């Protein structure tokens, strides 16, 4: 049943969404463990669904209630912009790696459009290219309160912007962003989040940019290494139990769920809804530390790259989040007592443990 411009109703109980997006919302609100319950009010969901490592899914209606609750908790209509800013490609799990692996802008957008319904079936995106414009159009697939629809539309614009900018390696300033909702009271804030002109009360939700951007190459120069990193991380994730996880397991899972080097200890603590001090104390009680976990993971990923690819040392360093290969070589020598090149030469034919 059609519910208005760009909105299509489906069986909303059949649309399932990873709980990880609700964790992003809780993190953006800077909630601590004891403050999580109001975010889930009216959903019937337990608090542990927001804790790292829980791979549960929630329904579309539950997700929309979480969005509504988030706006009430923040006490400001700006929640859609703040949340959208957090939805970088890395926040979408395997979809994020696919986008980062894309050779050019249009491939990244098409990959995003193809796989978005698998992660966020609340909406779908259509990507079109003609001789003048590269266009992304949003279709919202559920009914929702006006403020929740506005949040979804703001998130759409910011997700498209993030995908394009991750490939271009710069701000997207030459697009035109059209949104169906009327100019909101917080419209003066849009320029702090969106880098192109925004138009309100439009007939569709659309981001349109010059067609010449479609074939702009991935600025990272190491797109293939992101794809391999995804495979490595997924295999390591499979080795971590999904229930009764220790704090060490939760930290390891969080690090594996993001491209290497994209999150810090403070980010991990926020995702676990605790302070850095509390995180450090809990890890110490398990005989571990954030640095120990991070270093061990990077060393594991490093040897997998060196054994399973012919990427240059520079490309391996970039895929692991190092700013330069010299820093990676120094770390690798500390881990294994030899350089990456020596390791690759000596261990290439040995099976992975």
GROMACS .gro file of C-alpha atoms in nm:
model
  353
    1UNK     CA    1   0.000   0.000   0.000
    2UNK     CA    2   0.142   0.338  -0.095
    3UNK     CA    3   0.181   0.578   0.195
    4UNK     CA    4   0.292   0.890   0.014
    5UNK     CA    5   0.584   1.017  -0.187
    6UNK     CA    6   0.861   0.764  -0.193
    7UNK     CA    7   0.716   0.550   0.085
    8UNK     CA    8   0.611   0.189   0.027
    9UNK     CA    9   0.462  -0.027   0.303
   10UNK     CA   10   0.574  -0.388   0.350
   11UNK     CA   11   0.527  -0.643   0.624
   12UNK     CA   12   0.742  -0.454   0.871
   13UNK     CA   13   0.775  -0.748   1.109
   14UNK     CA   14   0.953  -0.937   0.831
   15UNK     CA   15   1.216  -0.666   0.781
   16UNK     CA   16   1.506  -0.747   1.011
   17UNK     CA   17   1.790  -0.509   1.089
   18UNK     CA   18   2.120  -0.581   1.266
   19UNK     CA   19   2.119  -0.454   1.623
   20UNK     CA   20   2.457  -0.295   1.548
   21UNK     CA   21   2.277   0.014   1.412
   22UNK     CA   22   2.103   0.067   1.745
   23UNK     CA   23   2.444   0.042   1.909
   24UNK     CA   24   2.563   0.322   1.680
   25UNK     CA   25   2.268   0.533   1.797
   26UNK     CA   26   2.348   0.462   2.163
   27UNK     CA   27   2.710   0.550   2.103
   28UNK     CA   28   2.622   0.879   1.934
   29UNK     CA   29   2.410   0.968   2.238
   30UNK     CA   30   2.712   0.898   2.463
   31UNK     CA   31   2.507   0.660   2.676
   32UNK     CA   32   2.665   0.453   2.953
   33UNK     CA   33   2.553   0.101   3.048
   34UNK     CA   34   2.310   0.225   3.310
   35UNK     CA   35   2.149   0.467   3.060
   36UNK     CA   36   2.060   0.223   2.782
   37UNK     CA   37   1.709   0.128   2.891
   38UNK     CA   38   1.531   0.451   2.777
   39UNK     CA   39   1.663   0.401   2.424
   40UNK     CA   40   1.480   0.067   2.405
   41UNK     CA   41   1.159   0.182   2.573
   42UNK     CA   42   0.854   0.041   2.398
   43UNK     CA   43   1.048  -0.209   2.187
   44UNK     CA   44   1.036  -0.510   2.418
   45UNK     CA   45   1.409  -0.559   2.357
   46UNK     CA   46   1.656  -0.656   2.633
   47UNK     CA   47   1.948  -0.423   2.708
   48UNK     CA   48   2.205  -0.688   2.617
   49UNK     CA   49   2.106  -0.651   2.251
   50UNK     CA   50   2.306  -0.327   2.254
   51UNK     CA   51   2.624  -0.486   2.387
   52UNK     CA   52   2.911  -0.567   2.149
   53UNK     CA   53   2.911  -0.921   2.022
   54UNK     CA   54   2.533  -0.962   2.019
   55UNK     CA   55   2.452  -1.055   1.658
   56UNK     CA   56   2.075  -1.031   1.702
   57UNK     CA   57   1.837  -0.864   1.459
   58UNK     CA   58   1.543  -0.639   1.539
   59UNK     CA   59   1.230  -0.556   1.341
   60UNK     CA   60   1.173  -0.241   1.139
   61UNK     CA   61   0.914  -0.119   1.388
   62UNK     CA   62   1.156  -0.171   1.676
   63UNK     CA   63   1.428   0.018   1.487
   64UNK     CA   64   1.197   0.310   1.418
   65UNK     CA   65   1.094   0.321   1.784
   66UNK     CA   66   1.463   0.337   1.876
   67UNK     CA   67   1.505   0.633   1.639
   68UNK     CA   68   1.207   0.808   1.794
   69UNK     CA   69   1.338   0.742   2.145
   70UNK     CA   70   1.679   0.873   2.045
   71UNK     CA   71   1.534   1.208   1.941
   72UNK     CA   72   1.352   1.239   2.274
   73UNK     CA   73   1.668   1.151   2.468
   74UNK     CA   74   1.877   1.402   2.275
   75UNK     CA   75   1.608   1.666   2.310
   76UNK     CA   76   1.696   1.802   1.967
   77UNK     CA   77   1.578   1.728   1.611
   78UNK     CA   78   1.943   1.716   1.502
   79UNK     CA   79   1.971   1.342   1.578
   80UNK     CA   80   1.930   1.243   1.210
   81UNK     CA   81   2.230   1.451   1.106
   82UNK     CA   82   2.440   1.332   1.398
   83UNK     CA   83   2.351   0.970   1.334
   84UNK     CA   84   2.404   1.000   0.958
   85UNK     CA   85   2.753   1.135   1.018
   86UNK     CA   86   2.835   0.811   1.201
   87UNK     CA   87   2.721   0.593   0.910
   88UNK     CA   88   3.055   0.581   0.732
   89UNK     CA   89   3.118   0.280   0.505
   90UNK     CA   90   3.306   0.107   0.789
   91UNK     CA   91   2.989   0.102   1.001
   92UNK     CA   92   2.811  -0.134   0.758
   93UNK     CA   93   3.025  -0.442   0.822
   94UNK     CA   94   3.107  -0.642   0.505
   95UNK     CA   95   2.918  -0.384   0.299
   96UNK     CA   96   3.170  -0.126   0.414
   97UNK     CA   97   3.463  -0.334   0.295
   98UNK     CA   98   3.289  -0.380  -0.041
   99UNK     CA   99   3.253  -0.004  -0.082
  100UNK     CA  100   3.614   0.061   0.022
  101UNK     CA  101   3.725  -0.206  -0.228
  102UNK     CA  102   3.542  -0.044  -0.520
  103UNK     CA  103   3.763   0.083  -0.804
  104UNK     CA  104   3.555   0.394  -0.873
  105UNK     CA  105   3.262   0.604  -0.752
  106UNK     CA  106   2.982   0.439  -0.950
  107UNK     CA  107   3.092   0.088  -0.853
  108UNK     CA  108   3.095   0.194  -0.488
  109UNK     CA  109   2.745   0.341  -0.515
  110UNK     CA  110   2.609   0.040  -0.703
  111UNK     CA  111   2.760  -0.194  -0.444
  112UNK     CA  112   2.603   0.016  -0.170
  113UNK     CA  113   2.264   0.011  -0.344
  114UNK     CA  114   2.278  -0.365  -0.408
  115UNK     CA  115   2.362  -0.463  -0.054
  116UNK     CA  116   2.192  -0.191   0.153
  117UNK     CA  117   1.857  -0.380   0.167
  118UNK     CA  118   2.042  -0.673   0.326
  119UNK     CA  119   2.165  -0.450   0.609
  120UNK     CA  120   1.891  -0.184   0.630
  121UNK     CA  121   1.576  -0.315   0.459
  122UNK     CA  122   1.387  -0.005   0.574
  123UNK     CA  123   1.487   0.152   0.244
  124UNK     CA  124   1.640   0.093  -0.096
  125UNK     CA  125   1.852   0.312  -0.323
  126UNK     CA  126   1.841   0.333  -0.702
  127UNK     CA  127   2.155   0.447  -0.886
  128UNK     CA  128   2.127   0.593  -1.238
  129UNK     CA  129   2.387   0.738  -1.474
  130UNK     CA  130   2.325   0.940  -1.789
  131UNK     CA  131   2.544   1.173  -1.990
  132UNK     CA  132   2.489   1.459  -1.745
  133UNK     CA  133   2.426   1.320  -1.396
  134UNK     CA  134   2.497   1.037  -1.156
  135UNK     CA  135   2.184   1.012  -0.942
  136UNK     CA  136   2.090   0.821  -0.626
  137UNK     CA  137   1.720   0.804  -0.531
  138UNK     CA  138   1.590   0.680  -0.196
  139UNK     CA  139   1.275   0.469  -0.159
  140UNK     CA  140   1.152   0.427   0.198
  141UNK     CA  141   0.982   0.091   0.235
  142UNK     CA  142   0.798   0.138   0.565
  143UNK     CA  143   0.545   0.370   0.722
  144UNK     CA  144   0.681   0.595   0.996
  145UNK     CA  145   0.618   0.909   1.198
  146UNK     CA  146   0.721   1.232   1.021
  147UNK     CA  147   1.019   1.289   1.249
  148UNK     CA  148   1.146   0.935   1.188
  149UNK     CA  149   1.104   0.976   0.810
  150UNK     CA  150   1.308   1.295   0.832
  151UNK     CA  151   1.581   1.113   1.027
  152UNK     CA  152   1.592   0.841   0.760
  153UNK     CA  153   1.611   1.097   0.479
  154UNK     CA  154   1.895   1.284   0.651
  155UNK     CA  155   2.082   0.958   0.706
  156UNK     CA  156   2.037   0.869   0.337
  157UNK     CA  157   2.198   1.193   0.221
  158UNK     CA  158   2.489   1.152   0.461
  159UNK     CA  159   2.546   0.785   0.371
  160UNK     CA  160   2.562   0.866  -0.001
  161UNK     CA  161   2.797   1.154   0.072
  162UNK     CA  162   3.019   0.924   0.283
  163UNK     CA  163   3.037   0.657   0.011
  164UNK     CA  164   3.138   0.906  -0.257
  165UNK     CA  165   3.386   1.089  -0.035
  166UNK     CA  166   3.549   0.762   0.074
  167UNK     CA  167   3.634   0.697  -0.291
  168UNK     CA  168   3.717   1.054  -0.394
  169UNK     CA  169   3.932   1.118  -0.089
  170UNK     CA  170   3.783   1.467  -0.060
  171UNK     CA  171   3.457   1.644   0.024
  172UNK     CA  172   3.170   1.612  -0.223
  173UNK     CA  173   3.076   1.975  -0.284
  174UNK     CA  174   2.931   1.966  -0.636
  175UNK     CA  175   2.619   1.758  -0.568
  176UNK     CA  176   2.257   1.865  -0.529
  177UNK     CA  177   2.071   1.708  -0.236
  178UNK     CA  178   1.691   1.699  -0.258
  179UNK     CA  179   1.486   1.596   0.046
  180UNK     CA  180   1.111   1.548   0.074
  181UNK     CA  181   1.065   1.692   0.421
  182UNK     CA  182   0.995   2.060   0.469
  183UNK     CA  183   1.273   2.289   0.585
  184UNK     CA  184   1.322   2.189   0.951
  185UNK     CA  185   1.390   2.415   1.246
  186UNK     CA  186   1.751   2.296   1.252
  187UNK     CA  187   1.817   2.360   0.881
  188UNK     CA  188   2.098   2.603   0.969
  189UNK     CA  189   2.294   2.299   1.094
  190UNK     CA  190   2.287   2.116   0.761
  191UNK     CA  191   2.598   2.289   0.633
  192UNK     CA  192   2.794   2.144   0.925
  193UNK     CA  193   2.720   1.791   0.800
  194UNK     CA  194   2.642   1.803   0.429
  195UNK     CA  195   2.895   1.955   0.190
  196UNK     CA  196   2.661   2.024  -0.103
  197UNK     CA  197   2.352   2.239  -0.150
  198UNK     CA  198   2.035   2.101   0.014
  199UNK     CA  199   1.680   2.160  -0.116
  200UNK     CA  200   1.370   2.084   0.094
  201UNK     CA  201   1.006   1.996   0.013
  202UNK     CA  202   1.110   1.808  -0.300
  203UNK     CA  203   0.910   1.536  -0.477
  204UNK     CA  204   1.180   1.271  -0.419
  205UNK     CA  205   1.480   1.209  -0.194
  206UNK     CA  206   1.771   1.237  -0.433
  207UNK     CA  207   2.143   1.306  -0.443
  208UNK     CA  208   2.253   1.417  -0.789
  209UNK     CA  209   2.611   1.486  -0.895
  210UNK     CA  210   2.797   1.549  -1.223
  211UNK     CA  211   2.833   1.236  -1.437
  212UNK     CA  212   3.206   1.296  -1.465
  213UNK     CA  213   3.247   1.178  -1.104
  214UNK     CA  214   3.116   0.829  -1.186
  215UNK     CA  215   3.449   0.694  -1.311
  216UNK     CA  216   3.673   0.875  -1.065
  217UNK     CA  217   3.918   0.616  -0.935
  218UNK     CA  218   3.945   0.512  -0.570
  219UNK     CA  219   4.182   0.762  -0.415
  220UNK     CA  220   4.321   0.509  -0.167
  221UNK     CA  221   4.516   0.331  -0.440
  222UNK     CA  222   4.489   0.008  -0.241
  223UNK     CA  223   4.131  -0.099  -0.308
  224UNK     CA  224   4.218  -0.466  -0.361
  225UNK     CA  225   4.377  -0.489  -0.018
  226UNK     CA  226   4.050  -0.386   0.147
  227UNK     CA  227   3.875  -0.680  -0.016
  228UNK     CA  228   4.140  -0.919   0.109
  229UNK     CA  229   4.121  -0.760   0.454
  230UNK     CA  230   3.749  -0.832   0.463
  231UNK     CA  231   3.813  -1.199   0.395
  232UNK     CA  232   4.083  -1.220   0.662
  233UNK     CA  233   3.869  -1.043   0.921
  234UNK     CA  234   3.563  -1.258   0.851
  235UNK     CA  235   3.764  -1.576   0.900
  236UNK     CA  236   3.906  -1.449   1.228
  237UNK     CA  237   3.559  -1.338   1.342
  238UNK     CA  238   3.430  -1.692   1.291
  239UNK     CA  239   3.674  -1.810   1.555
  240UNK     CA  240   3.524  -1.589   1.827
  241UNK     CA  241   3.225  -1.729   2.020
  242UNK     CA  242   2.909  -1.522   1.985
  243UNK     CA  243   2.781  -1.593   2.335
  244UNK     CA  244   2.929  -1.563   2.683
  245UNK     CA  245   3.214  -1.352   2.545
  246UNK     CA  246   3.481  -1.211   2.768
  247UNK     CA  247   3.569  -0.843   2.749
  248UNK     CA  248   3.878  -0.945   2.553
  249UNK     CA  249   3.658  -1.126   2.299
  250UNK     CA  250   3.428  -0.825   2.270
  251UNK     CA  251   3.720  -0.592   2.200
  252UNK     CA  252   3.866  -0.831   1.944
  253UNK     CA  253   3.528  -0.863   1.770
  254UNK     CA  254   3.487  -0.486   1.756
  255UNK     CA  255   3.833  -0.440   1.606
  256UNK     CA  256   3.765  -0.706   1.344
  257UNK     CA  257   3.432  -0.546   1.255
  258UNK     CA  258   3.600  -0.224   1.139
  259UNK     CA  259   3.872  -0.165   0.881
  260UNK     CA  260   4.209  -0.184   1.055
  261UNK     CA  261   4.319   0.143   1.208
  262UNK     CA  262   3.976   0.307   1.175
  263UNK     CA  263   3.884   0.301   1.545
  264UNK     CA  264   4.074   0.387   1.863
  265UNK     CA  265   4.067   0.262   2.221
  266UNK     CA  266   3.831   0.548   2.307
  267UNK     CA  267   3.600   0.444   2.021
  268UNK     CA  268   3.596   0.084   2.145
  269UNK     CA  269   3.512   0.197   2.500
  270UNK     CA  270   3.227   0.409   2.364
  271UNK     CA  271   3.091   0.115   2.164
  272UNK     CA  272   3.092  -0.087   2.485
  273UNK     CA  273   2.922   0.203   2.671
  274UNK     CA  274   3.196   0.233   2.932
  275UNK     CA  275   3.481   0.472   3.001
  276UNK     CA  276   3.837   0.398   2.889
  277UNK     CA  277   3.927   0.347   3.256
  278UNK     CA  278   3.650   0.089   3.305
  279UNK     CA  279   3.750  -0.090   2.986
  280UNK     CA  280   4.114  -0.100   3.097
  281UNK     CA  281   4.015  -0.236   3.439
  282UNK     CA  282   3.799  -0.513   3.293
  283UNK     CA  283   4.071  -0.615   3.051
  284UNK     CA  284   4.331  -0.612   3.329
  285UNK     CA  285   4.110  -0.847   3.531
  286UNK     CA  286   4.138  -1.088   3.238
  287UNK     CA  287   4.514  -1.043   3.218
  288UNK     CA  288   4.493  -0.842   2.899
  289UNK     CA  289   4.502  -0.485   2.767
  290UNK     CA  290   4.377  -0.296   2.466
  291UNK     CA  291   4.726  -0.260   2.324
  292UNK     CA  292   4.796  -0.631   2.363
  293UNK     CA  293   4.475  -0.724   2.178
  294UNK     CA  294   4.528  -0.467   1.904
  295UNK     CA  295   4.891  -0.561   1.845
  296UNK     CA  296   4.812  -0.934   1.837
  297UNK     CA  297   4.535  -0.879   1.585
  298UNK     CA  298   4.747  -0.659   1.360
  299UNK     CA  299   5.030  -0.913   1.368
  300UNK     CA  300   4.789  -1.192   1.269
  301UNK     CA  301   4.643  -0.990   0.983
  302UNK     CA  302   4.990  -0.888   0.868
  303UNK     CA  303   5.113  -1.245   0.821
  304UNK     CA  304   4.790  -1.344   0.644
  305UNK     CA  305   4.840  -1.059   0.397
  306UNK     CA  306   5.203  -1.151   0.340
  307UNK     CA  307   5.126  -1.520   0.290
  308UNK     CA  308   4.808  -1.494   0.085
  309UNK     CA  309   4.869  -1.199  -0.145
  310UNK     CA  310   5.131  -1.049  -0.367
  311UNK     CA  311   5.052  -0.696  -0.251
  312UNK     CA  312   5.346  -0.467  -0.196
  313UNK     CA  313   5.460  -0.396   0.159
  314UNK     CA  314   5.322  -0.043   0.118
  315UNK     CA  315   4.978  -0.181   0.027
  316UNK     CA  316   4.980  -0.422   0.323
  317UNK     CA  317   5.080  -0.137   0.556
  318UNK     CA  318   4.794   0.081   0.423
  319UNK     CA  319   4.537  -0.197   0.462
  320UNK     CA  320   4.639  -0.231   0.829
  321UNK     CA  321   4.593   0.140   0.896
  322UNK     CA  322   4.960   0.246   0.900
  323UNK     CA  323   5.035   0.594   0.772
  324UNK     CA  324   5.363   0.480   0.620
  325UNK     CA  325   5.538   0.153   0.546
  326UNK     CA  326   5.833   0.239   0.771
  327UNK     CA  327   5.610   0.231   1.080
  328UNK     CA  328   5.468  -0.104   0.968
  329UNK     CA  329   5.816  -0.249   0.912
  330UNK     CA  330   5.923  -0.136   1.258
  331UNK     CA  331   5.617  -0.296   1.418
  332UNK     CA  332   5.660  -0.616   1.220
  333UNK     CA  333   6.023  -0.648   1.327
  334UNK     CA  334   5.910  -0.609   1.689
  335UNK     CA  335   5.651  -0.886   1.644
  336UNK     CA  336   5.856  -1.138   1.450
  337UNK     CA  337   6.221  -1.032   1.469
  338UNK     CA  338   6.253  -0.979   1.095
  339UNK     CA  339   6.125  -0.750   0.819
  340UNK     CA  340   5.801  -0.818   0.628
  341UNK     CA  341   6.005  -0.893   0.314
  342UNK     CA  342   6.219  -1.148   0.497
  343UNK     CA  343   5.908  -1.308   0.649
  344UNK     CA  344   5.738  -1.333   0.312
  345UNK     CA  345   6.044  -1.489   0.155
  346UNK     CA  346   6.095  -1.740   0.440
  347UNK     CA  347   5.732  -1.830   0.518
  348UNK     CA  348   5.545  -1.798   0.190
  349UNK     CA  349   5.514  -2.174   0.137
  350UNK     CA  350   5.426  -2.260   0.496
  351UNK     CA  351   5.058  -2.335   0.585
  352UNK     CA  352   4.867  -2.086   0.798
  353UNK     CA  353   4.837  -2.201   1.158
   0.00000   0.00000   0.00000
